[in-house]
PDB file of C-alpha atoms in Angstrom:
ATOM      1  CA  UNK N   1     -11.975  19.871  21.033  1.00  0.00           C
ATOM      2  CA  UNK N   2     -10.171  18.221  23.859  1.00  0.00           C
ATOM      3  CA  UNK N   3     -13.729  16.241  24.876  1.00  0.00           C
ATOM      4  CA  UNK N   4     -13.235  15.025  21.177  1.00  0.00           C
ATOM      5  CA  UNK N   5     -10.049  14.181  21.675  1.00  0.00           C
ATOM      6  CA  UNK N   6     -10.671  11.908  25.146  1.00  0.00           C
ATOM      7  CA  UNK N   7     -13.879  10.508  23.873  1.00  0.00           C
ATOM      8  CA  UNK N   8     -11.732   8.932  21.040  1.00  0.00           C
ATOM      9  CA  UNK N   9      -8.641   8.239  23.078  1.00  0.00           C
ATOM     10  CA  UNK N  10      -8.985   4.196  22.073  1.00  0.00           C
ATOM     11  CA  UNK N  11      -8.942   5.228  18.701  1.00  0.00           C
ATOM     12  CA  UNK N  12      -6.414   7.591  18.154  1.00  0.00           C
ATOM     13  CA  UNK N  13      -3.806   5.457  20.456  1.00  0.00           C
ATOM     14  CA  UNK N  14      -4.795   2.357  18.065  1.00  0.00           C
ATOM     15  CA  UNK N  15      -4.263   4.380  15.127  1.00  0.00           C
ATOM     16  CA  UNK N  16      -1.010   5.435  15.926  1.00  0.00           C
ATOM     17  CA  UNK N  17      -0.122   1.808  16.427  1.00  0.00           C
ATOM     18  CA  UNK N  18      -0.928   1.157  13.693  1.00  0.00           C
ATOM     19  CA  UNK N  19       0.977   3.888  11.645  1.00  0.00           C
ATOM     20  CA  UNK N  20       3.603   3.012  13.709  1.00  0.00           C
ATOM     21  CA  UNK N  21       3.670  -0.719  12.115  1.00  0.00           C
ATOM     22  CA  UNK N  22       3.502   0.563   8.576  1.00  0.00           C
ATOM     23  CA  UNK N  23       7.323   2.366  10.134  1.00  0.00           C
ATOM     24  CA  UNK N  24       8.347  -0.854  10.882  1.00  0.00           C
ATOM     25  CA  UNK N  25       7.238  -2.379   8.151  1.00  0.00           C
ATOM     26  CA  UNK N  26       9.099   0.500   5.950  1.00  0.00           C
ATOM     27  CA  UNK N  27      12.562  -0.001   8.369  1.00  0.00           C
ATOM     28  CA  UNK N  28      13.048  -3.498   8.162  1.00  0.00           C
ATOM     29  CA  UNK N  29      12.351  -3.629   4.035  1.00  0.00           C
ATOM     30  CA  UNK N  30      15.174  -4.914   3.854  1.00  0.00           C
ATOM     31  CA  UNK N  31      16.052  -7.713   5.275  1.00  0.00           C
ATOM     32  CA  UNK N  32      11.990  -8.811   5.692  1.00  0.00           C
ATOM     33  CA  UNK N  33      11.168  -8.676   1.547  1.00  0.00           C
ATOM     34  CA  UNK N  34      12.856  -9.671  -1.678  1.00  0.00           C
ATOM     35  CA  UNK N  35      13.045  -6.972  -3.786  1.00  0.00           C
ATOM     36  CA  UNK N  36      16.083  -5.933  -6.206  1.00  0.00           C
ATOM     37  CA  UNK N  37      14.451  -2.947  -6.908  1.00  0.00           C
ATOM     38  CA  UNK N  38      15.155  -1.420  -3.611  1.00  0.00           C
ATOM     39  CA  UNK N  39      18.719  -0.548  -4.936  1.00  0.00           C
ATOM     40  CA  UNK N  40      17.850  -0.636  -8.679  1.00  0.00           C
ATOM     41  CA  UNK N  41      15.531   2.363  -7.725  1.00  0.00           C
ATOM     42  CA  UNK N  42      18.287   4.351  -5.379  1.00  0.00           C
ATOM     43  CA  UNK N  43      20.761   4.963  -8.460  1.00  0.00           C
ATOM     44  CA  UNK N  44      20.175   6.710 -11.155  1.00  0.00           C
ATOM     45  CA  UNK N  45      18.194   4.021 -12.838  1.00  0.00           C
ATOM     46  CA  UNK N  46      16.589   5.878 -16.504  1.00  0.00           C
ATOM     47  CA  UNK N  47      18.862   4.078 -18.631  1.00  0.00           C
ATOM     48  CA  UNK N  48      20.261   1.232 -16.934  1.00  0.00           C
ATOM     49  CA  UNK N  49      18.103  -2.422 -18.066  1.00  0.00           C
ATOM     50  CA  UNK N  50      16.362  -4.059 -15.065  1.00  0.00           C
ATOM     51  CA  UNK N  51      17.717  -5.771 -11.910  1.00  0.00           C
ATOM     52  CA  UNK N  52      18.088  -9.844 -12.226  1.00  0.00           C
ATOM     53  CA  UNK N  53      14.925 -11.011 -10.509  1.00  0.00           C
ATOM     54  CA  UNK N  54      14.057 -13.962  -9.129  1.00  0.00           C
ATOM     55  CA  UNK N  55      10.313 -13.931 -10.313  1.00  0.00           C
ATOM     56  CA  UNK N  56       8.794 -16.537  -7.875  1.00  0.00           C
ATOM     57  CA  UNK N  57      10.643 -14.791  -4.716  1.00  0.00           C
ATOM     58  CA  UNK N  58      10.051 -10.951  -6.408  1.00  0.00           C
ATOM     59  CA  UNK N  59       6.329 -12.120  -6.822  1.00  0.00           C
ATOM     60  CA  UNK N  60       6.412 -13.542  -2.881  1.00  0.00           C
ATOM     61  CA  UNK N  61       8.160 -11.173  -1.954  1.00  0.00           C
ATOM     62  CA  UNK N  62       6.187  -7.757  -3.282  1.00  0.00           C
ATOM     63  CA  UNK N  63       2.628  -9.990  -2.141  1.00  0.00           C
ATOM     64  CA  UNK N  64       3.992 -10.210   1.255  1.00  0.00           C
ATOM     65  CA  UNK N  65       4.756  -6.785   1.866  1.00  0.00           C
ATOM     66  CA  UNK N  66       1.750  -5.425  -0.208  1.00  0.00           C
ATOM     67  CA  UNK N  67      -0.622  -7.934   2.596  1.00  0.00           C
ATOM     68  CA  UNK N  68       0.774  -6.685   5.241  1.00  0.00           C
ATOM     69  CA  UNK N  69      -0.148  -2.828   4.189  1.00  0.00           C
ATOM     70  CA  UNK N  70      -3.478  -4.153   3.420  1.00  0.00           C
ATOM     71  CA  UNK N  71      -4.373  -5.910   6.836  1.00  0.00           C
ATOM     72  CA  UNK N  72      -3.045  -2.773   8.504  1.00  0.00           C
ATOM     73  CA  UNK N  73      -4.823  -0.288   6.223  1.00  0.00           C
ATOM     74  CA  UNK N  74      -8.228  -2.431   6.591  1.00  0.00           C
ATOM     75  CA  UNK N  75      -7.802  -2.539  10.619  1.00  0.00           C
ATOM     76  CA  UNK N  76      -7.069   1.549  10.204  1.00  0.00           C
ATOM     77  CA  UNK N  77     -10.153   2.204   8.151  1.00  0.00           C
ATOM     78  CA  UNK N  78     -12.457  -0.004  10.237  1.00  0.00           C
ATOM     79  CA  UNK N  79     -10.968   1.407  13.667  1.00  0.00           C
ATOM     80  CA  UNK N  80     -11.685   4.913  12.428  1.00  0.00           C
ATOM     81  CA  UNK N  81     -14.824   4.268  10.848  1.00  0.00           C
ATOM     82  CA  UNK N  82     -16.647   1.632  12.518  1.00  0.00           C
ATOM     83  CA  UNK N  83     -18.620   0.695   9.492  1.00  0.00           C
ATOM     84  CA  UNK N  84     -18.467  -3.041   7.962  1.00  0.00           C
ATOM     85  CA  UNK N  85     -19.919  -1.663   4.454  1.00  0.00           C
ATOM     86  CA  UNK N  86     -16.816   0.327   4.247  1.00  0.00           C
ATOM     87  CA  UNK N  87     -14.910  -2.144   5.477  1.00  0.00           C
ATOM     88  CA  UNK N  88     -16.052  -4.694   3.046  1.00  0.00           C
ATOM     89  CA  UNK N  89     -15.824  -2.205  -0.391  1.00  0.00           C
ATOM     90  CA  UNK N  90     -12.217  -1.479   0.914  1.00  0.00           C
ATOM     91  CA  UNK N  91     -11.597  -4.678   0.753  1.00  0.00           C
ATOM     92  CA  UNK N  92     -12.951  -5.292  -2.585  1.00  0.00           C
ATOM     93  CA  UNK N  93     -10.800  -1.825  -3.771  1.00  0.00           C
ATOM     94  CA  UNK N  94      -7.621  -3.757  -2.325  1.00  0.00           C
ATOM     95  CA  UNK N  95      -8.481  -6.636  -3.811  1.00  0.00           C
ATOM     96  CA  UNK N  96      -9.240  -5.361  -7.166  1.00  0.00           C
ATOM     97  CA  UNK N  97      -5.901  -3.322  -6.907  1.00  0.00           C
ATOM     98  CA  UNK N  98      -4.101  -6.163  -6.094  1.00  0.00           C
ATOM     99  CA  UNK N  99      -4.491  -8.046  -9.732  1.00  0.00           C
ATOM    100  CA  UNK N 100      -4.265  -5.050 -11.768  1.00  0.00           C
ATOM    101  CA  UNK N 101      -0.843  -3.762 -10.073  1.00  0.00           C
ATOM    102  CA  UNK N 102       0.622  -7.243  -9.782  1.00  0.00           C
ATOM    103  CA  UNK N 103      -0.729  -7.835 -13.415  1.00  0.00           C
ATOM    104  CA  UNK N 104       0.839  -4.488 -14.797  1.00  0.00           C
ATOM    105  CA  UNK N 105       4.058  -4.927 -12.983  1.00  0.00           C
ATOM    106  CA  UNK N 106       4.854  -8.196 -14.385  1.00  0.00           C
ATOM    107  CA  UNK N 107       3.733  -7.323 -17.408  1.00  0.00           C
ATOM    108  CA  UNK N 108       5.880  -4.248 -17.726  1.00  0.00           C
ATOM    109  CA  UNK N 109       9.257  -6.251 -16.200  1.00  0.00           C
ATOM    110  CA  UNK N 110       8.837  -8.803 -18.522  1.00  0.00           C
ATOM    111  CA  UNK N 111       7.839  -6.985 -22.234  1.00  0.00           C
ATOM    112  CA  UNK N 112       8.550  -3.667 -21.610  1.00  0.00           C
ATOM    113  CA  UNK N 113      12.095  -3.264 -21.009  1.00  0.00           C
ATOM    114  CA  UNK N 114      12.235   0.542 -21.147  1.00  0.00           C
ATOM    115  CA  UNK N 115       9.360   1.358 -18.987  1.00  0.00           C
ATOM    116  CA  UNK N 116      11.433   2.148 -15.903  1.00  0.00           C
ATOM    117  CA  UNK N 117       9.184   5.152 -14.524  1.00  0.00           C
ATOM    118  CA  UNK N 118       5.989   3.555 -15.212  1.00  0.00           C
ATOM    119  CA  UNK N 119       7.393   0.253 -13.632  1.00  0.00           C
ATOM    120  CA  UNK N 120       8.659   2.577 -10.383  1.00  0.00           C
ATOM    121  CA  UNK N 121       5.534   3.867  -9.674  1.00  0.00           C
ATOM    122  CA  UNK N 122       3.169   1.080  -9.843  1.00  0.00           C
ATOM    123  CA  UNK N 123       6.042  -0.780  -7.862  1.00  0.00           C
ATOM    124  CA  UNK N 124       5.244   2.067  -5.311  1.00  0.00           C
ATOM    125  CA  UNK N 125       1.647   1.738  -5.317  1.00  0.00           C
ATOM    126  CA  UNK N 126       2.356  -1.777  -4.452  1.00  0.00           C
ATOM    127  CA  UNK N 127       4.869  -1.570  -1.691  1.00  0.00           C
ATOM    128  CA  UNK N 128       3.184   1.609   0.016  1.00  0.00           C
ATOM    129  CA  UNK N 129       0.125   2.258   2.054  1.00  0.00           C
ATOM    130  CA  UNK N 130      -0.499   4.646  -0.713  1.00  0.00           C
ATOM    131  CA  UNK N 131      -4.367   3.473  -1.122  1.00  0.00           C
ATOM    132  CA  UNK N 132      -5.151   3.843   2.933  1.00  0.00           C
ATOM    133  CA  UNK N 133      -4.080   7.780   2.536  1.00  0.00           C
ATOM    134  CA  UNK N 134      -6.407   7.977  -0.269  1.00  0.00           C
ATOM    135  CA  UNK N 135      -9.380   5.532   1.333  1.00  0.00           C
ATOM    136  CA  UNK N 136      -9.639   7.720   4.333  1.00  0.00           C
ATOM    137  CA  UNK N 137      -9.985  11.224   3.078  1.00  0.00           C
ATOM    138  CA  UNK N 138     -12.793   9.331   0.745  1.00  0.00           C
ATOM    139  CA  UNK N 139     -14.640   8.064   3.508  1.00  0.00           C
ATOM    140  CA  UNK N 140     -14.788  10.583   5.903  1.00  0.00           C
ATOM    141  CA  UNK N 141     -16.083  12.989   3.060  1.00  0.00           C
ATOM    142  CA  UNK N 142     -18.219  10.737   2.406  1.00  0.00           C
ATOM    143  CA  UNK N 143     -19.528  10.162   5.631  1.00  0.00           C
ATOM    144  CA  UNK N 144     -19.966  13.776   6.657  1.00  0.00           C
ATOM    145  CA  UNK N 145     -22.549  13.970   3.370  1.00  0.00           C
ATOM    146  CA  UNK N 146     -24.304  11.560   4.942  1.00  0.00           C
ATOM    147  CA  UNK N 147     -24.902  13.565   7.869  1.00  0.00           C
ATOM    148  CA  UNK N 148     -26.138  16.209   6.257  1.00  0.00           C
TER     149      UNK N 148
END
């Protein structure tokens, strides 16, 4: 186990930098994104109506914060895996998650003015590395099958 564990040294001591951004990223929320939903979402929000939002700096904002997840979960998978195929279809699955959480959340702020779980949760999805903690499991499944 400990051969493992030198022979991969690089790798692990990359990977923790890189978890270690996605910290950052999550400390300085704040003041590095606009998003009124960081308090709306702190309070007990079930029946209180939305947050003002500046929609152009909300939009910005949430795209900002959901590419920098997505360059630092695509340099994570590739570090760990090594493989440009999976590299490339994760790129396509962030992609492809990209317009249909972006197009749901706006959609749901804008018409559906009771739908403040629904609009917390695929608000997470977008501001979290949720996907990489998903993508990885997948992969390395995936790629132990193939060793078989």
């Amino acid at each position: 186990m400990l051969s493992k564990i030198a022979a991969h040294k690089y790798k692990i001591l990359f990977a923790i930098c890189i978890v270690m951004c996605f910290g950052i990223i999550r400390a300085f929320e704040k003041s590095l994104f606009y998003d009124p939903f960081l308090d709306y979402f702190e309070i007990d929000f079930k029946n209180l109506p939305y947050p003002e939002v500046d929609g152009f700096k909300l939009f910005f904002g949430l795209f900002l914060r959901y590419f920098l997840n997505t360059v630092l979960s695509l340099i994570l998978i590739y570090v760990l895996f090594r493989d440009v195929e999976i590299f490339k279809f994760s790129a396509f699955l962030y992609l492809f998650f990209l317009v249909t959480l972006f197009v749901a959340f706006f959609v749901i702020l804008n018409y559906l003015p009771n739908a403040n779980w629904l609009l917390f949760y695929i608000r997470r999805f977008i501001i979290q590395p949720i996907f990489v903690l998903l993508f990885i499991p997948a992969f390395y499944y995936q790629s132990q099958n193939f060793k078989k």
